XYZ file of C-alpha atoms in Angstrom:
535
model
C -37.294 13.159 48.714
C -36.503 9.954 46.217
C -38.160 7.253 47.370
C -35.317 4.730 47.019
C -33.595 6.849 49.716
C -36.266 7.062 51.869
C -36.468 3.234 52.180
C -32.497 3.185 52.907
C -32.076 5.607 55.592
C -35.258 4.297 57.467
C -33.886 0.657 56.934
C -30.757 2.085 58.537
C -32.178 3.834 61.122
C -34.710 0.725 62.398
C -31.521 -1.297 62.171
C -29.885 0.803 64.760
C -32.820 1.476 66.929
C -33.029 -2.385 67.166
C -29.728 -2.954 67.543
C -29.017 -0.877 70.377
C -28.103 -2.621 73.939
C -29.829 0.221 75.873
C -33.318 -0.233 73.871
C -35.270 -3.309 74.563
C -38.215 -4.442 72.054
C -41.355 -5.966 73.042
C -44.891 -6.210 70.569
C -47.235 -3.430 71.347
C -50.993 -3.900 70.627
C -51.025 -1.143 68.320
C -49.630 2.715 67.800
C -50.836 5.648 66.665
C -48.736 7.128 63.306
C -47.083 9.856 65.495
C -46.193 7.288 68.447
C -44.732 5.198 65.546
C -42.633 7.928 64.079
C -41.119 8.773 67.422
C -40.580 5.540 68.077
C -38.635 4.628 65.271
C -36.923 7.976 64.224
C -35.758 9.830 67.567
C -35.237 13.723 67.309
C -31.375 13.256 67.226
C -31.448 10.566 64.272
C -34.121 12.236 62.300
C -31.749 15.337 62.572
C -28.797 13.316 61.552
C -31.058 11.939 58.594
C -31.754 15.542 57.238
C -27.895 17.100 57.358
C -27.193 13.206 55.828
C -30.228 14.393 53.036
C -28.772 17.810 52.574
C -25.147 16.724 52.203
C -25.922 13.949 49.726
C -27.868 16.558 47.457
C -25.428 19.127 47.427
C -22.408 16.598 46.817
C -25.050 15.736 43.505
C -25.794 19.114 43.003
C -22.215 20.218 42.971
C -20.957 17.179 40.625
C -23.848 18.473 37.903
C -21.861 21.902 37.971
C -17.782 19.943 37.812
C -19.434 17.641 35.058
C -21.040 20.684 33.259
C -17.818 22.871 33.626
C -15.725 20.211 32.032
C -17.904 19.508 28.981
C -18.012 23.265 28.881
C -14.016 23.445 28.784
C -13.710 20.252 26.915
C -16.293 21.687 24.048
C -13.869 24.717 24.114
C -10.592 22.860 24.019
C -11.410 19.928 21.564
C -9.908 22.010 18.707
C -12.706 21.743 16.519
C -11.675 23.814 13.342
C -14.154 24.125 10.365
C -12.182 25.542 7.242
C -15.606 27.108 5.405
C -16.262 27.690 1.468
C -17.806 30.459 0.555
C -21.328 31.220 -0.251
C -23.189 33.749 -2.518
C -25.621 35.317 0.549
C -21.916 36.340 2.186
C -22.224 39.098 -0.622
C -25.771 38.628 -1.712
C -27.792 38.387 1.196
C -30.825 39.206 0.064
C -30.828 36.072 -2.347
C -33.925 34.275 -2.326
C -33.808 30.214 -1.984
C -35.869 27.557 -3.450
C -37.520 23.845 -2.680
C -34.457 21.639 -4.290
C -35.840 19.547 -7.255
C -34.585 16.365 -6.119
C -37.575 16.144 -3.651
C -39.518 15.322 -6.691
C -36.710 13.060 -8.124
C -37.273 9.171 -8.841
C -34.241 8.121 -8.373
C -33.505 9.980 -4.864
C -37.224 9.026 -3.671
C -35.453 6.030 -2.774
C -32.822 7.356 -0.922
C -33.170 7.564 2.978
C -31.251 10.803 3.624
C -32.063 12.423 0.547
C -30.333 16.117 1.512
C -27.091 16.368 3.561
C -27.190 18.196 6.918
C -25.875 21.376 7.125
C -24.026 20.764 10.221
C -22.768 17.525 8.358
C -18.297 18.003 8.039
C -15.379 15.484 6.872
C -12.527 15.572 8.945
C -9.498 16.060 7.571
C -7.681 13.399 9.704
C -9.166 10.640 11.053
C -6.931 9.313 13.249
C -6.393 11.407 16.508
C -5.758 10.045 19.810
C -7.820 10.488 22.923
C -6.539 13.952 24.566
C -5.624 15.324 20.739
C -7.611 18.366 19.163
C -9.984 17.246 16.749
C -8.742 19.148 13.867
C -9.558 20.522 10.541
C -12.881 19.876 9.030
C -14.866 20.313 5.679
C -18.134 20.717 4.742
C -19.600 17.549 3.334
C -20.688 17.376 -0.405
C -23.950 16.379 -1.203
C -27.460 17.741 -2.273
C -28.910 20.500 0.137
C -32.958 20.496 0.851
C -32.673 24.649 -0.562
C -30.862 25.796 -3.647
C -30.424 29.196 -4.422
C -31.597 29.353 -8.474
C -34.648 28.459 -10.136
C -33.663 25.447 -13.240
C -34.851 27.237 -16.069
C -32.447 30.461 -14.996
C -29.366 28.428 -14.987
C -27.158 28.827 -17.664
C -24.144 26.878 -16.938
C -20.497 26.655 -18.782
C -18.027 23.620 -18.246
C -13.897 24.200 -19.511
C -10.946 22.065 -19.311
C -7.572 23.932 -18.615
C -3.617 22.326 -18.649
C -2.878 18.521 -19.897
C -4.645 15.786 -20.471
C -5.805 13.246 -17.987
C -7.845 10.267 -18.072
C -11.406 10.875 -16.984
C -11.569 14.330 -18.510
C -14.541 13.450 -20.542
C -16.292 11.726 -17.955
C -16.218 14.447 -15.462
C -17.819 16.976 -18.838
C -20.092 14.151 -19.100
C -21.709 14.021 -16.073
C -21.875 17.533 -15.101
C -23.844 17.628 -18.470
C -26.136 14.598 -17.226
C -25.868 15.875 -13.800
C -27.491 19.278 -14.014
C -30.178 17.977 -16.531
C -31.153 14.653 -15.057
C -31.394 15.658 -11.326
C -31.876 19.384 -11.788
C -33.615 19.705 -15.235
C -31.071 22.441 -16.158
C -31.611 22.694 -20.112
C -28.547 25.823 -20.933
C -25.343 24.515 -20.727
C -22.310 25.938 -22.500
C -18.755 24.145 -23.522
C -16.167 26.727 -23.446
C -13.629 25.089 -25.782
C -9.596 25.438 -25.384
C -9.478 26.609 -22.341
C -9.594 29.937 -20.310
C -9.008 31.796 -23.750
C -11.979 30.256 -25.270
C -14.106 32.651 -22.954
C -12.985 35.655 -24.794
C -12.471 33.585 -28.362
C -16.110 32.754 -28.412
C -15.316 29.029 -28.945
C -18.636 27.939 -27.253
C -20.349 24.663 -27.892
C -24.212 23.815 -26.810
C -23.940 20.431 -24.760
C -26.877 17.878 -23.856
C -26.752 14.529 -22.693
C -27.716 13.423 -25.765
C -23.902 15.590 -27.291
C -22.245 13.941 -24.707
C -23.599 10.518 -24.327
C -20.829 8.064 -25.291
C -17.677 10.772 -24.731
C -16.421 9.095 -21.599
C -15.037 6.394 -23.780
C -12.515 8.755 -25.693
C -9.301 9.721 -24.366
C -8.332 13.506 -23.614
C -10.977 16.096 -23.172
C -13.861 16.625 -25.951
C -14.147 20.586 -25.300
C -9.722 20.465 -26.281
C -7.668 22.459 -23.822
C -4.980 24.853 -23.663
C -2.175 26.358 -21.025
C -2.285 29.772 -19.608
C -4.736 32.332 -21.910
C -6.200 33.872 -18.196
C -6.697 37.202 -18.671
C -9.537 37.481 -15.209
C -11.466 41.038 -16.395
C -11.866 39.579 -20.125
C -13.182 36.135 -18.623
C -15.597 37.660 -16.445
C -16.654 40.335 -18.680
C -17.801 37.262 -21.279
C -19.367 35.157 -17.864
C -21.531 38.648 -17.721
C -22.279 39.503 -21.313
C -23.423 35.723 -21.610
C -25.798 35.548 -18.706
C -23.643 32.317 -17.326
C -24.490 31.716 -13.640
C -22.766 28.756 -13.356
C -18.738 27.837 -14.108
C -17.086 24.749 -13.919
C -13.893 25.018 -14.162
C -11.611 21.362 -14.611
C -7.751 22.160 -14.371
C -4.784 21.436 -12.131
C -3.233 23.637 -9.180
C -2.679 26.564 -11.586
C -6.217 26.165 -13.187
C -7.837 26.205 -9.696
C -5.834 29.462 -8.853
C -7.255 31.049 -12.269
C -10.656 29.826 -10.610
C -10.190 31.554 -7.158
C -9.278 35.007 -8.652
C -12.605 34.621 -11.193
C -14.539 34.181 -8.085
C -12.577 36.760 -6.240
C -13.894 39.501 -9.318
C -17.188 37.634 -9.454
C -17.271 38.928 -5.793
C -16.420 41.981 -6.437
C -18.882 43.044 -9.269
C -21.417 41.089 -6.980
C -22.762 38.976 -9.602
C -24.817 35.469 -8.893
C -22.665 33.457 -10.248
C -21.173 30.383 -8.157
C -17.468 29.202 -9.615
C -16.433 25.567 -8.616
C -13.111 23.724 -9.439
C -12.799 20.041 -10.116
C -8.897 19.498 -9.439
C -7.115 17.668 -11.892
C -3.632 16.442 -12.320
C -2.395 12.719 -13.047
C 0.437 13.248 -11.115
C -1.900 12.935 -7.510
C -0.235 16.293 -6.419
C -3.118 18.415 -5.416
C -3.121 18.665 -1.529
C -5.559 17.834 0.808
C -7.593 15.499 -1.395
C -7.352 11.378 -0.828
C -6.113 11.203 -4.770
C -6.376 12.904 -7.751
C -8.713 11.260 -11.141
C -6.792 9.571 -13.343
C -4.468 8.616 -10.895
C -5.700 5.028 -10.621
C -6.259 4.729 -14.611
C -2.299 6.228 -15.125
C -0.864 3.460 -12.493
C -3.002 0.435 -13.510
C -1.302 1.732 -17.699
C 2.198 2.403 -16.553
C 2.300 -1.283 -16.100
C 2.025 -2.193 -19.309
C 5.355 -0.542 -20.214
C 6.879 -2.040 -16.908
C 6.003 -5.256 -18.146
C 7.212 -4.527 -21.421
C 10.506 -2.969 -20.130
C 10.567 -6.496 -17.793
C 10.422 -8.745 -21.024
C 13.138 -7.086 -22.815
C 15.923 -7.246 -19.852
C 14.859 -10.916 -19.647
C 15.517 -11.720 -22.564
C 19.202 -10.316 -23.160
C 22.758 -10.557 -21.308
C 22.950 -7.978 -18.465
C 19.676 -6.132 -19.735
C 18.915 -2.841 -18.432
C 15.119 -1.261 -18.619
C 14.526 2.262 -17.991
C 10.978 3.124 -17.766
C 10.351 7.007 -17.524
C 6.601 7.936 -15.979
C 5.041 11.039 -14.736
C 5.514 12.859 -11.954
C 7.346 16.183 -12.247
C 7.055 17.025 -8.627
C 5.668 14.021 -7.157
C 6.613 10.695 -7.569
C 3.183 9.301 -6.595
C 2.801 7.119 -10.079
C 6.757 5.906 -10.369
C 5.835 4.744 -6.388
C 2.380 2.702 -6.852
C 3.457 1.074 -9.844
C 6.611 0.212 -9.141
C 4.722 -1.371 -5.658
C 2.003 -2.931 -7.902
C 4.751 -4.114 -10.660
C 7.121 -6.138 -8.092
C 9.127 -6.565 -11.076
C 10.890 -2.810 -10.494
C 14.788 -3.294 -9.086
C 14.672 0.215 -8.605
C 12.569 3.407 -8.187
C 13.587 6.650 -8.177
C 11.110 9.689 -7.145
C 11.582 13.624 -7.558
C 11.358 14.070 -3.463
C 14.561 11.260 -2.361
C 17.945 12.698 -4.389
C 20.018 9.837 -5.392
C 23.488 10.323 -6.731
C 25.156 8.117 -9.228
C 28.813 7.594 -8.890
C 30.432 6.209 -5.155
C 30.105 3.476 -2.652
C 25.796 2.768 -2.455
C 25.207 4.959 -5.343
C 23.128 4.016 -8.188
C 26.013 2.824 -10.481
C 27.029 0.476 -7.549
C 23.785 -0.811 -7.176
C 23.228 -1.381 -10.790
C 26.429 -3.262 -10.695
C 25.370 -5.642 -7.933
C 21.852 -6.031 -9.391
C 23.553 -7.743 -12.495
C 25.982 -9.621 -10.797
C 23.331 -11.107 -8.843
C 20.052 -11.830 -12.055
C 21.486 -11.003 -14.757
C 19.341 -7.997 -15.637
C 17.289 -4.937 -13.711
C 14.309 -2.633 -14.201
C 14.432 1.173 -13.627
C 11.404 3.320 -12.816
C 12.165 7.364 -12.672
C 9.698 9.870 -12.690
C 10.356 12.478 -15.062
C 10.820 15.230 -12.297
C 13.576 13.283 -10.232
C 17.378 13.897 -10.997
C 16.611 17.107 -12.957
C 19.561 18.782 -11.046
C 22.322 16.423 -12.120
C 21.102 16.754 -15.664
C 20.750 20.323 -15.407
C 24.515 20.340 -14.195
C 25.207 17.937 -16.477
C 23.887 19.343 -20.047
C 24.228 23.111 -18.810
C 20.508 23.965 -19.304
C 18.042 26.304 -18.682
C 15.455 26.696 -16.844
C 12.505 27.773 -19.010
C 8.884 27.609 -18.249
C 5.936 26.687 -20.205
C 2.635 28.953 -20.556
C 1.256 27.874 -17.325
C 4.254 28.793 -15.417
C 5.516 25.453 -15.039
C 9.225 24.633 -15.267
C 10.270 23.216 -18.355
C 11.999 19.441 -17.767
C 14.888 17.946 -19.172
C 14.092 14.343 -20.531
C 16.042 12.474 -17.840
C 14.876 8.834 -19.155
C 17.696 8.844 -22.226
C 19.914 11.149 -19.850
C 20.192 8.745 -17.337
C 20.197 5.919 -20.542
C 23.035 6.956 -22.055
C 25.343 7.934 -18.524
C 24.416 4.173 -17.657
C 26.062 3.090 -20.770
C 28.552 5.093 -20.551
C 29.638 3.932 -17.561
C 29.898 0.691 -17.736
C 31.451 0.485 -21.017
C 34.037 2.989 -20.731
C 34.840 2.811 -16.761
C 33.710 -1.035 -15.655
C 34.756 -2.635 -19.520
C 31.303 -4.502 -19.242
C 28.804 -4.404 -22.318
C 25.045 -3.888 -20.769
C 22.090 -3.948 -22.829
C 20.161 -0.769 -22.375
C 15.880 -0.930 -22.889
C 14.438 2.843 -22.840
C 10.260 3.049 -22.606
C 8.581 6.068 -22.381
C 5.058 5.645 -21.902
C 3.954 9.166 -20.881
C 1.545 10.545 -23.896
C 0.269 7.158 -24.195
C -0.953 6.947 -20.528
C -2.282 10.411 -20.664
C -4.361 9.638 -23.987
C -6.218 6.582 -22.140
C -10.048 6.718 -21.428
C -10.460 6.304 -17.768
C -10.896 2.814 -15.846
C -13.859 2.106 -14.198
C -12.557 2.837 -10.790
C -11.642 6.424 -12.163
C -15.073 6.208 -14.112
C -16.871 6.164 -10.946
C -14.857 8.727 -9.471
C -15.351 11.071 -11.791
C -18.962 10.682 -11.548
C -18.855 11.533 -7.974
C -17.008 14.785 -8.169
C -19.077 16.494 -11.429
C -22.131 15.382 -8.840
C -21.072 16.981 -6.025
C -19.834 20.137 -7.977
C -23.184 20.196 -9.263
C -25.277 20.069 -5.519
C -22.408 22.905 -4.857
C -23.145 25.133 -7.010
C -26.966 24.695 -7.053
C -26.790 25.120 -3.071
C -25.255 28.255 -3.785
C -21.605 27.337 -2.758
C -19.088 29.134 -4.649
C -15.075 29.846 -5.135
C -14.921 26.068 -4.142
C -13.400 22.489 -5.001
C -14.456 19.339 -4.890
C -12.220 16.100 -3.736
C -12.582 13.219 -1.381
C -11.441 14.112 2.623
C -10.723 10.704 4.205
C -12.805 8.774 2.037
C -15.873 11.269 2.133
C -16.654 13.991 -0.875
C -16.466 17.125 0.867
C -16.145 21.266 -0.617
C -12.535 23.052 0.361
C -11.701 26.068 -0.120
C -9.647 26.546 -3.464
C -6.680 28.128 -1.481
C -6.217 24.877 0.426
C -5.669 22.595 -2.780
C -3.417 25.303 -4.169
C -1.090 26.365 -1.071
C 1.105 23.440 -1.426
C 1.696 20.738 -3.484
C 1.441 17.004 -2.609
C 4.490 14.840 -2.376
C 5.567 11.170 -1.174
C 6.720 11.228 2.398
C 10.588 9.536 2.408
C 9.933 9.183 6.013
C 6.198 7.489 5.963
C 5.153 3.868 5.368
C 4.314 3.857 1.366
C 7.836 4.388 0.860
C 9.137 2.360 3.311
C 7.392 -0.526 1.322
C 9.043 0.157 -2.021
C 12.235 0.090 -0.811
C 11.348 -3.210 0.727
C 9.912 -4.167 -2.176
C 12.657 -3.632 -4.422
C 15.862 -4.230 -2.167
C 17.171 -0.858 -3.383
C 19.339 1.429 -1.350
C 17.195 4.539 0.251
C 19.783 6.913 -1.385
C 19.621 9.765 1.380
C 22.039 9.307 3.553
C 22.872 12.530 4.908
C 26.577 12.265 4.860
C 26.790 11.139 1.584
C 24.546 13.870 0.365
C 26.349 16.537 1.880
C 29.742 14.779 0.474
C 28.060 14.897 -3.156
C 26.849 18.298 -2.968
C 23.129 18.144 -1.732
C 21.775 21.312 0.154
C 21.784 20.795 3.638
C 18.218 22.270 3.490
C 17.524 19.245 2.096
C 19.570 16.818 4.719
C 17.492 18.845 7.666
C 13.823 18.012 6.248
C 14.837 14.391 5.389
C 16.324 14.033 8.875
C 12.951 15.460 10.281
């Protein structure tokens, strides 16, 4: 019996006995133990005490069972989902593992926890409510205690595909240096000119010395191309050359190609890790917080916006238009606008706009010119394509990567504004148009992107050495994770028109939102678009 419970019962029993009106107490010279027990605990009281104790113990036991059941139910219904990435042992179960060489690394000797626990995961959503499901999680990126490649047997290759983006050279450099410095891998190849370089035999031997200063240059040290993806030829070449680690840097189309390469490797039962590093200057890769090169692009866009602002301030009725990247997503235009504070109107692909009529763009320009005498418009390259295509009777062609070839909306919008004010309003305007697209794409990455590219490259190296394959890397809720390639290619990340960031832009520019449902229907915009906006 619990001692505290016994003492408590003794006090209750004694006080009941002493306070009983039918009992008189007088001191006795001495009492035998049994006599004292009989005196203080009469039979009826002892019976009640035993019943009380039995009920108390049963209640405690019942409470423990209920709590255990509740805990079990909570564990079953907490909504935890792990979206795992493939591992070489899934189709090569007898693959041998080895101790990670980082155990002997001087650099990692000072790290408190050198290796990432197999149980570590990263939550996709970090803001949840008390009773809401925990949601989707991904494996945390980083070095593992066991690796599935001997460093002397690794033959790695790196390929870059698609358009240019600040930071590509930094990623190449850090994959090479990471493999060499951390894992003592000596055999690294650079595949030149994109996917077709696999079967056109264009390769370059890479080492830390070869890539030492490439991060200071723009573009890609390995050169790039669009298209050229022939899965069987690529995997044949990987197999013939004895390559067992493939690092693929590119956008969503490139990552889809990486997924197909992984499937063919798996089908053939090859010990080849396929790792993707997502790249797009537009920041339209799903799941990850942002893509590399984006910070550099926003920073460089400020120079173009500032130049346009200086130009329109220096003339009467100055109208400046700056066209920025953003095929399907207006993140660069949105962030550059918010950072600049010199922009009067931001036009992005996600937000339909109209030119004429009350509340239209022409009406807004007229009011802002009367108020300030000048204005600056930032437009993403994908905005207004439906109007430009209809106006110019253009066809929807595609490039080698399958992307729709866009019309140049900058000059088109400049001409439309000029014609309207000179012909309809009989009002002279001074148009200034700036297109910094290729200047922004071609510059080296800034400090922020250089650090980010290093983390991406090292995460990919750790993942490949640990035997993971068919995965891509990126920050999720500010923690780097391994993500199934299908998750980053299933849809494009776009600006949320009902989100706070777009509201901040509208507040900063004091522009109309151009998304009033009645106006949209009146101007012929599809009702499906209106429904999505209303959602």
